[in-house]
mmCIF file of C-alpha atoms in Angstrom:
data_model
loop_
_atom_site.group_PDB
_atom_site.id
_atom_site.type_symbol
_atom_site.label_atom_id
_atom_site.label_comp_id
_atom_site.label_asym_id
_atom_site.label_seq_id
_atom_site.Cartn_x
_atom_site.Cartn_y
_atom_site.Cartn_z
ATOM 1 C CA UNK S 138 -12.526 13.223 79.932
ATOM 2 C CA UNK S 139 -12.823 16.097 77.487
ATOM 3 C CA UNK S 140 -16.055 17.550 76.152
ATOM 4 C CA UNK S 141 -17.981 15.057 74.000
ATOM 5 C CA UNK S 142 -18.026 15.610 70.219
ATOM 6 C CA UNK S 143 -20.834 17.831 68.992
ATOM 7 C CA UNK S 144 -21.679 15.556 66.056
ATOM 8 C CA UNK S 145 -25.094 13.876 66.520
ATOM 9 C CA UNK S 146 -24.539 10.391 67.953
ATOM 10 C CA UNK S 147 -26.196 8.696 64.972
ATOM 11 C CA UNK S 148 -23.524 10.168 62.681
ATOM 12 C CA UNK S 149 -20.488 9.335 64.823
ATOM 13 C CA UNK S 150 -18.548 6.111 64.313
ATOM 14 C CA UNK S 151 -18.898 3.432 66.953
ATOM 15 C CA UNK S 152 -16.876 0.555 68.381
ATOM 16 C CA UNK S 153 -18.891 -2.287 69.911
ATOM 17 C CA UNK S 154 -17.009 -4.521 72.358
ATOM 18 C CA UNK S 155 -17.696 -7.973 73.678
ATOM 19 C CA UNK S 156 -16.505 -8.580 77.251
ATOM 20 C CA UNK S 157 -15.523 -12.148 78.181
ATOM 21 C CA UNK S 158 -12.452 -13.515 76.401
ATOM 22 C CA UNK S 159 -12.227 -10.318 74.338
ATOM 23 C CA UNK S 160 -11.183 -7.423 76.584
ATOM 24 C CA UNK S 161 -11.384 -9.226 79.924
ATOM 25 C CA UNK S 162 -11.844 -12.561 81.642
ATOM 26 C CA UNK S 163 -14.269 -12.716 84.568
ATOM 27 C CA UNK S 164 -14.119 -15.558 87.092
ATOM 28 C CA UNK S 165 -15.241 -16.290 90.607
ATOM 29 C CA UNK S 166 -12.515 -14.686 92.704
ATOM 30 C CA UNK S 167 -11.356 -17.997 94.153
ATOM 31 C CA UNK S 168 -10.748 -19.343 90.622
ATOM 32 C CA UNK S 169 -8.412 -16.565 89.519
ATOM 33 C CA UNK S 170 -4.830 -17.828 89.119
ATOM 34 C CA UNK S 171 -2.131 -16.253 91.258
ATOM 35 C CA UNK S 172 -0.358 -15.130 88.066
ATOM 36 C CA UNK S 173 -3.342 -13.042 86.891
ATOM 37 C CA UNK S 174 -1.711 -9.710 87.781
ATOM 38 C CA UNK S 175 1.249 -10.601 85.574
ATOM 39 C CA UNK S 176 -1.075 -11.452 82.697
ATOM 40 C CA UNK S 177 -3.450 -8.479 82.806
ATOM 41 C CA UNK S 178 -3.270 -4.731 83.269
ATOM 42 C CA UNK S 179 -5.345 -4.995 86.440
ATOM 43 C CA UNK S 180 -7.539 -7.355 88.429
ATOM 44 C CA UNK S 181 -10.781 -5.715 89.569
ATOM 45 C CA UNK S 182 -13.127 -7.329 92.090
ATOM 46 C CA UNK S 183 -16.833 -6.864 92.796
ATOM 47 C CA UNK S 184 -19.615 -8.696 94.617
ATOM 48 C CA UNK S 185 -23.045 -9.858 93.508
ATOM 49 C CA UNK S 186 -25.335 -11.652 95.966
ATOM 50 C CA UNK S 187 -22.462 -12.097 98.425
ATOM 51 C CA UNK S 188 -20.314 -13.832 95.797
ATOM 52 C CA UNK S 189 -16.999 -12.170 94.940
ATOM 53 C CA UNK S 190 -15.932 -12.034 91.311
ATOM 54 C CA UNK S 191 -12.659 -10.916 89.755
ATOM 55 C CA UNK S 192 -12.098 -9.308 86.359
ATOM 56 C CA UNK S 193 -8.729 -9.741 84.664
ATOM 57 C CA UNK S 194 -8.532 -6.746 82.313
ATOM 58 C CA UNK S 195 -6.633 -7.469 79.104
ATOM 59 C CA UNK S 196 -3.389 -5.534 78.738
ATOM 60 C CA UNK S 197 -3.984 -2.480 76.536
ATOM 61 C CA UNK S 198 -7.756 -2.225 77.047
ATOM 62 C CA UNK S 199 -7.745 1.063 78.957
ATOM 63 C CA UNK S 200 -5.380 2.714 76.468
ATOM 64 C CA UNK S 201 -7.580 1.547 73.569
ATOM 65 C CA UNK S 202 -10.740 2.955 75.161
ATOM 66 C CA UNK S 203 -8.968 6.240 75.904
ATOM 67 C CA UNK S 204 -7.722 6.529 72.310
ATOM 68 C CA UNK S 205 -11.175 5.801 70.862
ATOM 69 C CA UNK S 206 -12.839 8.385 73.102
ATOM 70 C CA UNK S 207 -10.190 10.962 72.189
ATOM 71 C CA UNK S 208 -10.909 10.272 68.517
ATOM 72 C CA UNK S 209 -14.644 10.922 69.024
ATOM 73 C CA UNK S 210 -15.680 7.288 68.557
ATOM 74 C CA UNK S 211 -18.688 6.112 70.533
ATOM 75 C CA UNK S 212 -18.153 2.956 72.591
ATOM 76 C CA UNK S 213 -20.751 0.340 73.484
ATOM 77 C CA UNK S 214 -20.612 -3.097 75.076
ATOM 78 C CA UNK S 215 -22.596 -6.023 73.672
ATOM 79 C CA UNK S 216 -22.219 -9.082 75.881
ATOM 80 C CA UNK S 217 -23.848 -12.384 76.771
ATOM 81 C CA UNK S 218 -22.538 -12.027 80.324
ATOM 82 C CA UNK S 219 -25.627 -11.425 82.448
ATOM 83 C CA UNK S 220 -23.541 -9.335 84.852
ATOM 84 C CA UNK S 221 -22.423 -6.943 82.126
ATOM 85 C CA UNK S 222 -23.768 -3.885 83.944
ATOM 86 C CA UNK S 223 -22.033 -4.837 87.193
ATOM 87 C CA UNK S 224 -18.760 -5.412 85.330
ATOM 88 C CA UNK S 225 -18.802 -1.960 83.714
ATOM 89 C CA UNK S 226 -19.731 -0.354 87.029
ATOM 90 C CA UNK S 227 -16.703 -2.005 88.655
ATOM 91 C CA UNK S 228 -14.443 -0.951 85.785
ATOM 92 C CA UNK S 229 -15.824 2.601 85.904
ATOM 93 C CA UNK S 230 -14.931 2.850 89.580
ATOM 94 C CA UNK S 231 -11.374 1.884 88.645
ATOM 95 C CA UNK S 232 -11.020 4.283 85.677
ATOM 96 C CA UNK S 233 -13.412 6.922 84.345
ATOM 97 C CA UNK S 234 -12.799 5.903 80.727
ATOM 98 C CA UNK S 235 -15.271 3.058 81.357
ATOM 99 C CA UNK S 236 -17.942 5.312 82.856
ATOM 100 C CA UNK S 237 -21.207 5.855 80.975
ATOM 101 C CA UNK S 238 -20.472 3.117 78.435
ATOM 102 C CA UNK S 239 -23.863 1.692 77.380
ATOM 103 C CA UNK S 240 -24.163 -2.032 78.048
ATOM 104 C CA UNK S 241 -26.392 -4.304 75.980
ATOM 105 C CA UNK S 242 -26.855 -7.683 77.680
ATOM 106 C CA UNK S 243 -27.860 -10.474 75.303
ATOM 107 C CA UNK S 244 -29.562 -13.313 77.162
ATOM 108 C CA UNK S 245 -29.627 -15.738 74.239
ATOM 109 C CA UNK S 246 -26.579 -17.934 73.577
ATOM 110 C CA UNK S 247 -27.792 -18.858 70.104
ATOM 111 C CA UNK S 248 -25.673 -18.096 67.055
ATOM 112 C CA UNK S 249 -26.515 -14.717 65.581
ATOM 113 C CA UNK S 250 -28.077 -13.407 68.779
ATOM 114 C CA UNK S 251 -26.219 -10.104 68.500
ATOM 115 C CA UNK S 252 -27.490 -7.589 65.938
ATOM 116 C CA UNK S 253 -26.426 -3.960 65.431
ATOM 117 C CA UNK S 254 -29.770 -2.895 63.961
ATOM 118 C CA UNK S 255 -31.833 -4.466 66.739
ATOM 119 C CA UNK S 256 -29.642 -2.777 69.359
ATOM 120 C CA UNK S 257 -29.801 0.615 67.644
ATOM 121 C CA UNK S 258 -26.049 0.601 67.004
ATOM 122 C CA UNK S 259 -26.038 0.672 63.204
ATOM 123 C CA UNK S 260 -23.758 3.490 61.989
ATOM 124 C CA UNK S 261 -22.044 4.424 58.723
ATOM 125 C CA UNK S 262 -18.713 3.363 60.248
ATOM 126 C CA UNK S 263 -18.607 0.618 62.840
ATOM 127 C CA UNK S 264 -16.152 -1.878 64.302
ATOM 128 C CA UNK S 265 -17.175 -4.902 66.370
ATOM 129 C CA UNK S 266 -14.423 -6.345 68.570
ATOM 130 C CA UNK S 267 -15.453 -9.849 69.624
ATOM 131 C CA UNK S 268 -13.807 -13.243 69.997
ATOM 132 C CA UNK S 269 -16.874 -14.913 68.454
ATOM 133 C CA UNK S 270 -17.812 -14.164 64.844
ATOM 134 C CA UNK S 271 -20.879 -16.388 64.923
ATOM 135 C CA UNK S 272 -22.380 -14.531 67.870
ATOM 136 C CA UNK S 273 -23.438 -11.872 65.329
ATOM 137 C CA UNK S 274 -26.078 -12.008 62.634
ATOM 138 C CA UNK S 275 -24.576 -12.771 59.197
ATOM 139 C CA UNK S 276 -25.108 -9.232 57.890
ATOM 140 C CA UNK S 277 -22.984 -7.809 60.742
ATOM 141 C CA UNK S 278 -20.138 -10.296 60.490
ATOM 142 C CA UNK S 279 -18.224 -8.214 57.939
ATOM 143 C CA UNK S 280 -17.743 -5.588 60.678
ATOM 144 C CA UNK S 281 -16.303 -8.043 63.212
ATOM 145 C CA UNK S 282 -12.629 -7.876 64.112
ATOM 146 C CA UNK S 283 -12.359 -11.364 65.555
ATOM 147 C CA UNK S 284 -10.152 -10.990 68.632
ATOM 148 C CA UNK S 285 -7.659 -13.587 69.707
ATOM 149 C CA UNK S 286 -9.262 -15.311 72.675
ATOM 150 C CA UNK S 287 -8.133 -13.986 76.076
ATOM 151 C CA UNK S 288 -8.070 -16.689 78.774
ATOM 152 C CA UNK S 289 -6.090 -15.823 81.893
ATOM 153 C CA UNK S 290 -6.227 -19.410 83.188
ATOM 154 C CA UNK S 291 -4.747 -20.791 79.967
ATOM 155 C CA UNK S 292 -2.077 -18.084 80.002
ATOM 156 C CA UNK S 293 -1.159 -18.957 83.581
ATOM 157 C CA UNK S 294 -0.709 -22.541 82.414
ATOM 158 C CA UNK S 295 1.621 -21.414 79.623
ATOM 159 C CA UNK S 296 3.580 -19.332 82.120
ATOM 160 C CA UNK S 297 4.000 -22.292 84.453
ATOM 161 C CA UNK S 298 5.094 -24.585 81.623
ATOM 162 C CA UNK S 299 8.360 -22.643 81.537
ATOM 163 C CA UNK S 300 8.903 -23.564 77.894
ATOM 164 C CA UNK S 301 9.914 -21.417 74.937
ATOM 165 C CA UNK S 302 6.565 -22.086 73.281
ATOM 166 C CA UNK S 303 4.567 -21.184 76.379
ATOM 167 C CA UNK S 304 6.627 -18.050 77.016
ATOM 168 C CA UNK S 305 6.146 -16.958 73.401
ATOM 169 C CA UNK S 306 2.371 -17.352 73.663
ATOM 170 C CA UNK S 307 2.373 -15.185 76.789
ATOM 171 C CA UNK S 308 4.561 -12.565 75.079
ATOM 172 C CA UNK S 309 2.233 -12.511 72.073
ATOM 173 C CA UNK S 310 -0.798 -11.962 74.321
ATOM 174 C CA UNK S 311 0.804 -9.181 76.368
ATOM 175 C CA UNK S 312 1.561 -7.219 73.202
ATOM 176 C CA UNK S 313 -1.596 -8.104 71.289
ATOM 177 C CA UNK S 314 -3.831 -5.049 71.807
ATOM 178 C CA UNK S 315 -0.879 -2.689 71.423
ATOM 179 C CA UNK S 316 0.086 -4.372 68.143
ATOM 180 C CA UNK S 317 -3.355 -3.813 66.580
ATOM 181 C CA UNK S 318 -4.352 -0.515 68.203
ATOM 182 C CA UNK S 319 -3.000 1.914 65.604
ATOM 183 C CA UNK S 320 -4.531 -0.001 62.715
ATOM 184 C CA UNK S 321 -7.873 -0.166 64.494
ATOM 185 C CA UNK S 322 -7.763 3.566 65.198
ATOM 186 C CA UNK S 323 -6.746 4.371 61.623
ATOM 187 C CA UNK S 324 -9.942 2.680 60.435
ATOM 188 C CA UNK S 325 -11.828 5.625 61.942
ATOM 189 C CA UNK S 326 -9.698 8.263 60.194
ATOM 190 C CA UNK S 327 -11.467 10.534 57.726
ATOM 191 C CA UNK S 328 -11.019 9.089 54.251
ATOM 192 C CA UNK S 329 -8.908 11.100 51.847
ATOM 193 C CA UNK S 330 -10.563 12.112 48.592
ATOM 194 C CA UNK S 331 -8.811 10.946 45.439
ATOM 195 C CA UNK S 332 -9.504 13.725 42.945
ATOM 196 C CA UNK S 333 -8.142 11.557 40.136
ATOM 197 C CA UNK S 334 -10.888 9.052 40.752
ATOM 198 C CA UNK S 335 -13.424 9.058 37.918
ATOM 199 C CA UNK S 336 -16.328 8.864 40.354
ATOM 200 C CA UNK S 337 -15.049 11.831 42.344
ATOM 201 C CA UNK S 338 -14.356 13.942 39.271
ATOM 202 C CA UNK S 339 -17.715 13.253 37.687
ATOM 203 C CA UNK S 340 -19.502 15.992 39.607
ATOM 204 C CA UNK S 341 -23.262 15.831 39.612
ATOM 205 C CA UNK S 342 -23.470 12.226 38.463
ATOM 206 C CA UNK S 343 -25.621 9.841 40.434
ATOM 207 C CA UNK S 344 -23.570 7.563 42.672
ATOM 208 C CA UNK S 345 -24.635 4.244 44.180
ATOM 209 C CA UNK S 346 -25.458 4.320 47.905
ATOM 210 C CA UNK S 347 -22.470 3.832 50.205
ATOM 211 C CA UNK S 348 -22.355 0.804 52.471
ATOM 212 C CA UNK S 349 -21.063 0.885 55.989
ATOM 213 C CA UNK S 350 -17.300 0.584 56.019
ATOM 214 C CA UNK S 351 -16.024 -2.885 56.831
ATOM 215 C CA UNK S 352 -12.808 -4.868 57.054
ATOM 216 C CA UNK S 353 -11.115 -6.884 54.374
ATOM 217 C CA UNK S 354 -11.357 -10.577 55.176
ATOM 218 C CA UNK S 355 -7.899 -11.257 53.743
ATOM 219 C CA UNK S 356 -5.329 -11.682 56.493
ATOM 220 C CA UNK S 357 -2.508 -9.158 56.712
ATOM 221 C CA UNK S 358 1.111 -10.332 57.161
ATOM 222 C CA UNK S 359 0.947 -9.231 60.803
ATOM 223 C CA UNK S 360 -2.087 -11.360 61.513
ATOM 224 C CA UNK S 361 -0.643 -14.358 59.660
ATOM 225 C CA UNK S 362 2.400 -14.118 61.907
ATOM 226 C CA UNK S 363 0.186 -13.917 64.992
ATOM 227 C CA UNK S 364 -1.696 -16.997 63.867
ATOM 228 C CA UNK S 365 1.518 -18.904 63.145
ATOM 229 C CA UNK S 366 2.893 -17.876 66.527
ATOM 230 C CA UNK S 367 -0.018 -19.567 68.288
ATOM 231 C CA UNK S 368 -0.374 -22.547 65.962
ATOM 232 C CA UNK S 369 -0.012 -25.990 67.484
ATOM 233 C CA UNK S 370 1.127 -27.219 64.068
ATOM 234 C CA UNK S 371 4.239 -25.055 64.288
ATOM 235 C CA UNK S 372 5.651 -25.408 67.829
ATOM 236 C CA UNK S 373 8.542 -23.100 67.027
ATOM 237 C CA UNK S 374 6.396 -20.604 65.216
ATOM 238 C CA UNK S 375 6.110 -18.237 68.146
ATOM 239 C CA UNK S 376 9.853 -17.734 68.288
ATOM 240 C CA UNK S 377 10.137 -17.323 64.524
ATOM 241 C CA UNK S 378 7.202 -14.977 64.056
ATOM 242 C CA UNK S 379 8.183 -11.346 63.788
ATOM 243 C CA UNK S 380 5.201 -9.057 64.198
ATOM 244 C CA UNK S 381 5.672 -5.910 62.085
ATOM 245 C CA UNK S 382 4.656 -2.478 63.272
ATOM 246 C CA UNK S 383 1.045 -1.616 62.472
ATOM 247 C CA UNK S 384 1.484 2.103 63.053
ATOM 248 C CA UNK S 385 1.413 2.884 59.322
ATOM 249 C CA UNK S 386 -2.066 4.263 58.674
ATOM 250 C CA UNK S 387 -1.976 2.792 55.164
ATOM 251 C CA UNK S 388 -1.999 -0.734 56.591
ATOM 252 C CA UNK S 389 -5.411 -2.328 56.063
ATOM 253 C CA UNK S 390 -6.985 -3.568 59.271
ATOM 254 C CA UNK S 391 -7.766 -7.196 58.687
ATOM 255 C CA UNK S 392 -9.630 -9.762 60.720
ATOM 256 C CA UNK S 393 -7.427 -12.199 62.678
ATOM 257 C CA UNK S 394 -8.549 -15.702 63.443
ATOM 258 C CA UNK S 395 -9.032 -16.971 67.001
ATOM 259 C CA UNK S 396 -6.719 -19.933 67.282
ATOM 260 C CA UNK S 397 -6.916 -23.163 69.189
ATOM 261 C CA UNK S 398 -10.129 -22.731 71.185
ATOM 262 C CA UNK S 399 -13.822 -22.333 70.500
ATOM 263 C CA UNK S 400 -15.415 -19.115 71.660
ATOM 264 C CA UNK S 401 -18.092 -19.220 74.293
#
């Protein structure tokens, strides 16, 4: 890794990641489906108290972490998995991009148990990547990019169905993080100043305090297509859905909806 940014950490943007069903799926090793390596970028194993566990790492996770670090964005993990520290240690041994990532383990499973302020993670620009919106306190929910749920066992089932619908759901998952990465990264770009803006041109006038940047709750066309692709109400939707490129930095990063399953 390169030298860390010199900006004080409290002023740098931050991305807070959930673990299970967001960027990975951890199971007892003997419960991992044989197809897991086809459905993840890697399967990493570790032991705790003589029990072996396996982590299916979501395709695109390493590249996303690398891109965020390169952009000078701090990364933290906020998880209800009590083995969060052991998971990051195992991932760090696989790839140094996961080394030294602070892990905040939340023991409560109550709604709203996760809180940026309580964890000391409140910044002027923050993104939370989590498959569960309600895991966060209401005042932090506007910063949540609600990830499509990642379940390697369910994906293995789709793969074994050998149907067009199942294959399309697998294809959507394998391209998911890549499809949203550029828009997520563009959220952390330095905002351009519009000198035609009345507020900007009115030098010396008192301006209202700025809030932390957050996402629009209105779904983008890309996310509507992703939702339709996975919708049980539209069995052919996955084949019909065409996911547009999100590389245009003018595309607003919007919050997708986890479809079909409740988050844990």
